[in-house]
Each structure stands twice: as structure tokens, then as C-alpha cells.
mmCIF file of C-alpha atoms and ligand atoms in Angstrom:
data_model
loop_
_atom_site.group_PDB
_atom_site.id
_atom_site.type_symbol
_atom_site.label_atom_id
_atom_site.label_comp_id
_atom_site.label_asym_id
_atom_site.label_seq_id
_atom_site.Cartn_x
_atom_site.Cartn_y
_atom_site.Cartn_z
ATOM 1 C CA MET A 1 -4.290 -0.992 -15.329
ATOM 2 C CA ARG A 2 -1.392 -3.122 -15.826
ATOM 3 C CA ILE A 3 1.424 -3.808 -13.519
ATOM 4 C CA ASP A 4 4.871 -5.312 -14.790
ATOM 5 C CA ILE A 5 6.837 -6.993 -12.119
ATOM 6 C CA ALA A 6 10.761 -7.626 -12.960
ATOM 7 C CA THR A 7 11.711 -10.233 -10.520
ATOM 8 C CA LEU A 8 13.980 -13.126 -9.648
ATOM 9 C CA PHE A 9 10.931 -15.359 -7.885
ATOM 10 C CA VAL A 10 8.141 -15.164 -10.389
ATOM 11 C CA GLU A 11 6.474 -17.951 -8.410
ATOM 12 C CA MET A 12 6.319 -16.131 -5.034
ATOM 13 C CA CYS A 13 4.659 -13.219 -6.904
ATOM 14 C CA GLU A 14 2.121 -15.210 -8.768
ATOM 15 C CA SER A 15 1.310 -17.440 -5.672
ATOM 16 C CA VAL A 16 0.155 -14.266 -4.058
ATOM 17 C CA LEU A 17 -1.142 -12.366 -6.924
ATOM 18 C CA ASN A 18 -3.580 -15.502 -7.485
ATOM 19 C CA GLU A 19 -5.264 -15.485 -4.044
ATOM 20 C CA SER A 20 -8.147 -13.794 -2.623
ATOM 21 C CA ILE A 21 -9.659 -10.586 -3.729
ATOM 22 C CA ILE A 22 -6.600 -9.669 -6.170
ATOM 23 C CA GLY A 23 -6.656 -13.036 -7.408
ATOM 24 C CA ARG A 24 -10.274 -12.723 -8.371
ATOM 25 C CA ALA A 25 -9.950 -9.078 -9.636
ATOM 26 C CA ARG A 26 -7.171 -10.530 -11.977
ATOM 27 C CA LYS A 27 -9.163 -13.556 -13.318
ATOM 28 C CA ASN A 28 -11.937 -11.054 -14.135
ATOM 29 C CA GLY A 29 -9.818 -8.329 -15.846
ATOM 30 C CA PHE A 30 -10.198 -5.553 -13.472
ATOM 31 C CA VAL A 31 -6.622 -5.468 -13.187
ATOM 32 C CA GLU A 32 -3.793 -7.212 -15.013
ATOM 33 C CA PHE A 33 -0.197 -8.441 -13.380
ATOM 34 C CA CYS A 34 2.354 -9.500 -15.835
ATOM 35 C CA CYS A 35 5.804 -11.394 -13.821
ATOM 36 C CA HIS A 36 9.046 -11.330 -15.545
ATOM 37 C CA ASN A 37 11.989 -13.235 -14.609
ATOM 38 C CA ILE A 38 14.986 -11.330 -14.602
ATOM 39 C CA ARG A 39 17.261 -14.272 -15.422
ATOM 40 C CA ASP A 40 15.458 -14.805 -18.933
ATOM 41 C CA TYR A 41 17.172 -11.705 -20.115
ATOM 42 C CA THR A 42 20.659 -12.483 -19.393
ATOM 43 C CA ASN A 43 23.320 -13.857 -22.042
ATOM 44 C CA ASP A 44 25.428 -15.765 -19.309
ATOM 45 C CA LYS A 45 25.213 -19.721 -19.816
ATOM 46 C CA HIS A 46 24.431 -20.079 -15.999
ATOM 47 C CA ARG A 47 21.775 -17.220 -16.077
ATOM 48 C CA ARG A 48 23.581 -15.247 -13.503
ATOM 49 C CA VAL A 49 22.424 -11.855 -13.164
ATOM 50 C CA ASP A 50 24.670 -10.977 -10.312
ATOM 51 C CA ASP A 51 28.189 -9.814 -9.743
ATOM 52 C CA THR A 52 30.711 -8.619 -6.935
ATOM 53 C CA PRO A 53 30.427 -5.051 -6.198
ATOM 54 C CA TYR A 54 33.216 -2.560 -7.878
ATOM 55 C CA GLY A 55 35.111 -1.149 -4.848
ATOM 56 C CA GLY A 56 34.933 -4.359 -3.018
ATOM 57 C CA GLY A 57 32.976 -5.442 0.204
ATOM 58 C CA LYS A 58 30.508 -7.959 1.111
ATOM 59 C CA GLY A 59 27.591 -9.306 -1.019
ATOM 60 C CA MET A 60 26.673 -9.342 -4.670
ATOM 61 C CA VAL A 61 24.993 -6.577 -6.670
ATOM 62 C CA MET A 62 22.490 -7.074 -9.778
ATOM 63 C CA GLN A 63 23.610 -6.311 -13.015
ATOM 64 C CA ALA A 64 22.194 -3.239 -14.998
ATOM 65 C CA ASP A 65 21.642 -5.255 -18.357
ATOM 66 C CA PRO A 66 19.270 -8.180 -17.663
ATOM 67 C CA ILE A 67 17.124 -5.333 -15.633
ATOM 68 C CA TYR A 68 17.324 -3.031 -18.763
ATOM 69 C CA LYS A 69 16.399 -5.757 -21.328
ATOM 70 C CA CYS A 70 13.575 -6.725 -19.096
ATOM 71 C CA TYR A 71 12.364 -2.745 -19.342
ATOM 72 C CA GLU A 72 12.987 -2.637 -23.114
ATOM 73 C CA ASP A 73 10.705 -6.085 -23.485
ATOM 74 C CA VAL A 74 8.141 -4.765 -21.328
ATOM 75 C CA CYS A 75 7.885 -1.388 -23.355
ATOM 76 C CA GLU A 76 7.894 -3.043 -26.524
ATOM 77 C CA LYS A 77 4.930 -5.280 -25.163
ATOM 78 C CA ILE A 78 2.668 -2.276 -23.813
ATOM 79 C CA GLY A 79 3.749 0.043 -26.520
ATOM 80 C CA LYS A 80 5.037 2.760 -24.333
ATOM 81 C CA LYS A 81 7.257 3.434 -21.412
ATOM 82 C CA PRO A 82 5.583 2.645 -18.256
ATOM 83 C CA TYR A 83 5.854 4.257 -14.952
ATOM 84 C CA VAL A 84 9.144 2.198 -13.721
ATOM 85 C CA ILE A 85 9.339 1.757 -9.704
ATOM 86 C CA TYR A 86 12.513 0.591 -8.287
ATOM 87 C CA MET A 87 11.346 -0.975 -4.787
ATOM 88 C CA SER A 88 14.050 -0.016 -2.145
ATOM 89 C CA PRO A 89 14.797 0.764 1.414
ATOM 90 C CA GLN A 90 15.992 4.202 0.175
ATOM 91 C CA GLY A 91 12.778 5.549 -1.607
ATOM 92 C CA ASN A 92 9.618 7.576 -0.512
ATOM 93 C CA VAL A 93 7.533 5.625 1.818
ATOM 94 C CA LEU A 94 4.577 4.524 0.362
ATOM 95 C CA THR A 95 1.334 6.143 1.501
ATOM 96 C CA GLN A 96 -2.430 5.642 0.614
ATOM 97 C CA GLN A 97 -2.159 8.967 -1.502
ATOM 98 C CA LYS A 98 0.543 7.364 -3.096
ATOM 99 C CA CYS A 99 -1.335 4.112 -3.805
ATOM 100 C CA ILE A 100 -4.519 6.576 -5.168
ATOM 101 C CA ALA A 101 -2.179 8.339 -7.401
ATOM 102 C CA LEU A 102 -0.693 4.795 -8.791
ATOM 103 C CA SER A 103 -4.092 3.340 -9.176
ATOM 104 C CA LYS A 104 -5.064 6.050 -11.824
ATOM 105 C CA MET A 105 -1.955 4.913 -14.012
ATOM 106 C CA ASP A 106 -2.126 2.726 -17.000
ATOM 107 C CA ASN A 107 1.159 1.186 -16.861
ATOM 108 C CA VAL A 108 3.509 0.684 -13.735
ATOM 109 C CA MET A 109 6.663 -1.594 -13.493
ATOM 110 C CA LEU A 110 7.990 -2.713 -10.464
ATOM 111 C CA ILE A 111 11.730 -3.874 -10.370
ATOM 112 C CA CYS A 112 12.433 -6.046 -7.257
ATOM 113 C CA GLY A 113 16.027 -6.046 -6.121
ATOM 114 C CA HIS A 114 18.032 -8.683 -4.432
ATOM 115 C CA TYR A 115 21.248 -9.085 -2.575
ATOM 116 C CA GLU A 116 23.141 -5.690 -2.095
ATOM 117 C CA GLY A 117 20.508 -4.079 -4.726
ATOM 118 C CA VAL A 118 21.042 -3.230 -8.201
ATOM 119 C CA ASP A 119 23.591 -1.345 -10.325
ATOM 120 C CA GLU A 120 22.918 2.160 -9.800
ATOM 121 C CA ARG A 121 23.285 3.122 -13.556
ATOM 122 C CA VAL A 122 19.965 1.005 -14.463
ATOM 123 C CA ILE A 123 18.108 3.094 -11.663
ATOM 124 C CA GLU A 124 19.252 6.511 -13.219
ATOM 125 C CA GLU A 125 18.530 5.269 -16.670
ATOM 126 C CA ILE A 126 15.042 4.110 -16.504
ATOM 127 C CA VAL A 127 13.654 4.504 -12.986
ATOM 128 C CA ASP A 128 11.051 7.129 -12.528
ATOM 129 C CA GLU A 129 10.581 6.726 -8.337
ATOM 130 C CA GLU A 130 12.116 4.851 -5.711
ATOM 131 C CA ILE A 131 9.266 3.499 -3.315
ATOM 132 C CA SER A 132 9.980 1.803 0.016
ATOM 133 C CA ILE A 133 7.572 0.178 2.385
ATOM 134 C CA GLY A 134 9.019 1.468 5.401
ATOM 135 C CA ASP A 135 12.119 1.973 7.143
ATOM 136 C CA TYR A 136 13.617 -1.408 7.625
ATOM 137 C CA VAL A 137 15.441 -3.753 5.364
ATOM 138 C CA LEU A 138 14.034 -7.013 3.446
ATOM 139 C CA THR A 139 16.189 -9.797 1.589
ATOM 140 C CA GLY A 140 14.376 -8.768 -1.541
ATOM 141 C CA GLY A 141 11.966 -6.347 -3.402
ATOM 142 C CA GLU A 142 9.336 -8.957 -4.065
ATOM 143 C CA LEU A 143 7.341 -8.357 -0.747
ATOM 144 C CA PRO A 144 7.418 -4.691 -1.103
ATOM 145 C CA ALA A 145 6.061 -4.741 -4.676
ATOM 146 C CA LEU A 146 3.280 -7.183 -3.686
ATOM 147 C CA VAL A 147 2.363 -5.022 -1.040
ATOM 148 C CA LEU A 148 2.055 -2.109 -3.539
ATOM 149 C CA CYS A 149 0.174 -4.392 -5.942
ATOM 150 C CA ASP A 150 -2.457 -5.202 -3.308
ATOM 151 C CA SER A 151 -2.631 -1.813 -1.974
ATOM 152 C CA VAL A 152 -2.939 -0.248 -5.555
ATOM 153 C CA ALA A 153 -5.100 -2.840 -7.085
ATOM 154 C CA ARG A 154 -8.004 -2.906 -4.538
ATOM 155 C CA LEU A 155 -8.448 1.178 -5.797
ATOM 156 C CA CYS A 156 -8.725 -0.076 -9.248
ATOM 157 C CA GLU A 157 -12.711 0.119 -10.520
ATOM 158 C CA GLY A 158 -14.415 -3.128 -10.181
ATOM 159 C CA VAL A 159 -11.760 -4.941 -7.651
ATOM 160 C CA LEU A 160 -13.909 -3.816 -4.694
ATOM 161 C CA SER A 161 -17.861 -3.764 -4.649
ATOM 162 C CA GLY A 162 -17.564 0.240 -4.469
ATOM 163 C CA GLU A 163 -15.671 3.301 -4.000
ATOM 164 C CA GLU A 164 -17.403 3.493 -0.243
ATOM 165 C CA CYS A 165 -15.511 0.238 0.619
ATOM 166 C CA TYR A 166 -12.340 2.151 0.764
ATOM 167 C CA GLU A 167 -13.403 5.658 1.169
ATOM 168 C CA GLU A 168 -14.137 5.325 4.710
ATOM 169 C CA GLU A 169 -11.090 3.392 5.706
ATOM 170 C CA SER A 170 -7.899 4.442 7.481
ATOM 171 C CA HIS A 171 -5.827 6.805 5.742
ATOM 172 C CA PHE A 172 -8.162 7.632 2.730
ATOM 173 C CA ASN A 173 -8.871 11.175 3.880
ATOM 174 C CA GLY A 174 -6.322 11.775 6.498
ATOM 175 C CA LEU A 175 -8.416 9.680 9.425
ATOM 176 C CA LEU A 176 -8.370 6.329 10.970
ATOM 177 C CA GLU A 177 -11.058 4.454 10.361
ATOM 178 C CA TYR A 178 -14.273 4.093 13.146
ATOM 179 C CA PRO A 179 -14.228 0.575 15.487
ATOM 180 C CA GLN A 180 -16.014 -2.248 13.761
ATOM 181 C CA TYR A 181 -18.392 -4.596 15.358
ATOM 182 C CA THR A 182 -20.771 -7.732 14.162
ATOM 183 C CA ARG A 183 -22.638 -10.673 15.822
ATOM 184 C CA PRO A 184 -23.104 -11.513 18.535
ATOM 185 C CA GLU A 185 -24.525 -8.328 19.965
ATOM 186 C CA VAL A 186 -22.770 -9.257 23.377
ATOM 187 C CA TRP A 187 -19.415 -10.818 23.471
ATOM 188 C CA LYS A 188 -17.675 -11.681 26.882
ATOM 189 C CA ASP A 189 -19.998 -9.231 28.595
ATOM 190 C CA ARG A 190 -18.883 -6.343 25.845
ATOM 191 C CA LYS A 191 -22.009 -4.965 24.198
ATOM 192 C CA VAL A 192 -21.964 -3.359 20.795
ATOM 193 C CA PRO A 193 -22.506 0.665 21.101
ATOM 194 C CA GLU A 194 -26.167 1.180 21.251
ATOM 195 C CA VAL A 195 -26.175 3.747 18.602
ATOM 196 C CA LEU A 196 -25.370 1.258 15.937
ATOM 197 C CA LEU A 197 -28.221 -1.144 16.676
ATOM 198 C CA SER A 198 -30.396 2.082 16.430
ATOM 199 C CA GLY A 199 -30.994 2.248 12.823
ATOM 200 C CA HIS A 200 -30.515 5.788 13.152
ATOM 201 C CA HIS A 201 -28.166 6.879 10.288
ATOM 202 C CA LYS A 202 -27.411 10.197 10.642
ATOM 203 C CA ASN A 203 -26.592 9.169 14.582
ATOM 204 C CA ILE A 204 -24.553 6.491 13.208
ATOM 205 C CA ASN A 205 -22.557 8.532 10.764
ATOM 206 C CA GLU A 206 -22.059 11.276 13.343
ATOM 207 C CA TRP A 207 -20.875 8.774 16.052
ATOM 208 C CA ARG A 208 -18.512 6.992 13.394
ATOM 209 C CA GLN A 209 -16.932 10.210 12.426
ATOM 210 C CA LYS A 210 -16.413 11.314 16.297
ATOM 211 C CA GLN A 211 -15.141 7.772 16.452
ATOM 212 C CA ARG A 212 -12.381 8.490 13.567
ATOM 213 C CA LEU A 213 -11.477 11.787 15.030
ATOM 214 C CA SER A 214 -10.731 10.587 18.691
ATOM 215 C CA ARG A 215 -9.081 7.203 17.489
ATOM 216 C CA THR A 216 -6.652 9.318 15.343
ATOM 217 C CA LEU A 217 -6.083 11.578 18.179
ATOM 218 C CA ILE A 218 -5.220 8.863 20.541
ATOM 219 C CA LYS A 219 -3.152 6.605 18.024
ATOM 220 C CA ARG A 220 -2.001 8.904 15.270
ATOM 221 C CA PRO A 221 -1.816 12.467 16.865
ATOM 222 C CA ASP A 222 0.643 13.367 14.000
ATOM 223 C CA MET A 223 -2.106 12.930 11.095
ATOM 224 C CA LEU A 224 -4.537 15.468 12.634
ATOM 225 C CA LYS A 225 -1.955 18.197 11.966
ATOM 226 C CA GLN A 226 -2.572 17.404 8.272
ATOM 227 C CA TYR A 227 -6.398 17.145 8.504
ATOM 228 C CA HIS A 228 -8.633 19.727 7.038
ATOM 229 C CA PHE A 229 -11.805 19.992 9.820
ATOM 230 C CA THR A 230 -15.196 20.326 8.659
ATOM 231 C CA LYS A 231 -17.571 22.184 10.489
ATOM 232 C CA LEU A 232 -19.173 19.175 11.801
ATOM 233 C CA ASP A 233 -15.513 17.806 12.742
ATOM 234 C CA SER A 234 -14.675 21.014 14.506
ATOM 235 C CA LYS A 235 -18.101 20.632 16.678
ATOM 236 C CA LEU A 236 -17.194 16.760 17.202
ATOM 237 C CA TYR A 237 -13.488 17.318 18.073
ATOM 238 C CA ALA A 238 -14.708 20.027 20.751
ATOM 239 C CA GLN A 239 -16.878 17.352 22.274
ATOM 240 C CA ILE A 240 -13.924 14.908 22.436
ATOM 241 C CA GLU A 241 -11.781 17.626 24.253
ATOM 242 C CA GLU A 242 -14.347 18.320 26.809
ATOM 243 C CA GLU A 243 -14.995 14.613 27.586
ATOM 244 C CA GLN A 244 -11.142 14.364 28.169
ATOM 245 C CA LYS A 245 -11.285 17.243 30.400
ATOM 246 C CA SER A 246 -14.011 15.757 32.365
ATOM 247 C CA ASN A 247 -12.549 12.303 32.348
ATOM 248 C CA GLU A 248 -9.199 13.789 33.742
ATOM 249 C CA MET A 249 -11.189 15.594 36.465
ATOM 250 C CA ILE A 250 -12.498 12.215 37.680
ATOM 251 C CA SER A 251 -9.334 10.473 37.569
ATOM 252 C CA LYS A 252 -7.880 12.977 39.660
HETATM 253 N N1 SAM B 1 21.994 -2.617 0.223
HETATM 254 C C1 SAM B 1 20.544 -1.848 0.255
HETATM 255 C C2 SAM B 1 20.535 -0.598 1.139
HETATM 256 O O1 SAM B 1 21.331 -0.536 2.276
HETATM 257 O O2 SAM B 1 20.088 0.465 0.751
HETATM 258 C C3 SAM B 1 19.648 -2.635 0.720
HETATM 259 C C4 SAM B 1 19.364 -4.192 -0.195
HETATM 260 S S1 SAM B 1 18.118 -4.981 0.322
HETATM 261 C C5 SAM B 1 19.197 -6.161 1.343
HETATM 262 C C6 SAM B 1 17.640 -5.851 -1.281
HETATM 263 C C7 SAM B 1 16.526 -5.454 -1.876
HETATM 264 O O3 SAM B 1 15.222 -5.732 -1.374
HETATM 265 C C8 SAM B 1 16.750 -4.363 -2.213
HETATM 266 O O4 SAM B 1 17.471 -3.811 -3.584
HETATM 267 C C9 SAM B 1 14.958 -3.826 -2.567
HETATM 268 O O5 SAM B 1 14.773 -4.077 -3.783
HETATM 269 C C10 SAM B 1 14.353 -4.682 -1.638
HETATM 270 N N2 SAM B 1 14.074 -3.948 -0.551
HETATM 271 C C11 SAM B 1 14.436 -4.086 0.997
HETATM 272 N N3 SAM B 1 13.834 -3.616 1.854
HETATM 273 C C12 SAM B 1 13.019 -2.689 1.104
HETATM 274 C C13 SAM B 1 12.010 -1.687 1.694
HETATM 275 N N4 SAM B 1 11.890 -1.608 2.841
HETATM 276 N N5 SAM B 1 11.202 -1.341 0.975
HETATM 277 C C14 SAM B 1 11.436 -1.674 -0.435
HETATM 278 N N6 SAM B 1 12.208 -2.771 -0.915
HETATM 279 C C15 SAM B 1 12.985 -3.161 -0.267
#
């Protein structure tokens, strides 16, 4: 997969994309990131890419043409139109399901806005989707773009050691992940749950699945409304409800 990023801050993007797991994946060719400085696509002698908004008001607006020229350059380089995403607080909020869908695409281009945003006409002309990383406003689209790059790239083949690394994680199939523990076995009088030391894989898996259900019920009950219960889930969920009831009785 190749992700092109149109930005005013190439170094900021490169510094994150060269680090850690994603940096390694990039070096090993499992995922390709190409950062483009939007200023390279302006004819302005001062390399300006913004101007005042029509209709008045505070702030500046990024001009359509440098972004469009950057898009044309990417199209030429990859030999086709990429799936173009404008990072925007007005977009669809990024979810794990969206990351999975994007990780299956060959070419994605991200546009990072700044100031008051970008001229609406370039969004109409080239953007396939607007994506937000949450209902709050940042100063620029770079951090959102990097969040998207990280969450999508880790799903690409070869980036993590296997699919099981992410398939059991929170949000992959509608539940949160079970709690994790590592050495030492006892820490500040808190012991690792006995079942995890038993070596009994069936019991461990069942315990973990029950933890996933109960954590989701406690932390994100909204997610359970969308979740498709298996037979085992229903059995475990009934146990959780029973345990909740008896805990309530004890506390009364
Ligand atoms: N005036 C815009 C509005 O009210 O919708 C906000 C512009 S914001 C200050 C500047 C840029 O940051 C945006 O063009 C966008 O690229 C990026 N941005 C800010 N918040 C974001 C979010 N929650 N998700 C994705 N991108 C965001």
C-alpha cells in the first residue's frame, strides 16, 4: 500500500513515520509513505499557499490550486487516481472498520489542512471522503493524518508479525480487549489471575472472551448493541449478568 500525504509540514510527518514499528515497516517495504510539500506546487514567489477568506472573517484559507497540482503530481507518479481523503473535523469519525477498509486499498492520498481549512472547491473537485479523528479541532491535519497512517499501516500485511496481533484487539470485532498481565506474578499484592498461569488454553480463551464481554459492558455498553453474540458469548454473558446480580445482592 502507498499513502501520499499533502502537507505544509513534511518534516513533522517524516519524523513520526520513520519511528518505531511503522518506520521499520516502511524501511522493509511493507508500506510506502510519500510526503509532499504543498508549497512546492505554488507559483507565488513567496511560496504562499493561503489567502484571506471571501466574505471576510478571521484567519486564512488554503488555496485550491497548489493542492490540486499536488494531487495531479501524485496521479502522474502512481499512474492512477488515488482514494483522496481530506482530514477534517467535519468528516466521518475514523473507526477500526474504516481502517480495515483503507488498509485493503493500494493508493490513498491524505490532504492536511491548516488555518481555517481549504478552499471548498478543491474538496468538491478531488476529495472522495472527509475523515475526522474526533469531535474536536486541531490546528492542522498532520496529526490526524499520522493517526490514520499508523492505524491503517499496522493492518497491512507484514507490518505486524501476524493477523492475530490485531484481530483480538479492541474494536476489531466489536468488543474491547481482555486485560493483559506480565511478570512479576505478584505486584503490590495484586496477583495475576490464576487461569492465566494454568496453561489450559481452552479455559484461558474462555476467560479472555468473558473479560472482553464484561469490559465492553462496563466501559462501552453502546458497542454491545451492535455486537453479534455467538452461542458461547450468550452463555458467558448470562454468567456475567448472574454475577452482577449476586454482587448487587451482597452490596445491599
Ligand atoms: N475551520 C475548520 C472548521 O471549523 O471545520 C477547522 C479548521 S482546523 C483549525 C485546520 C485543519 O486541521 C483542518 O483543515 C483539518 O485538516 C485539520 N483538523 C482539525 N481538526 C481535525 C480533526 N478533528 N480531524 C481531522 N482533521 C482535523
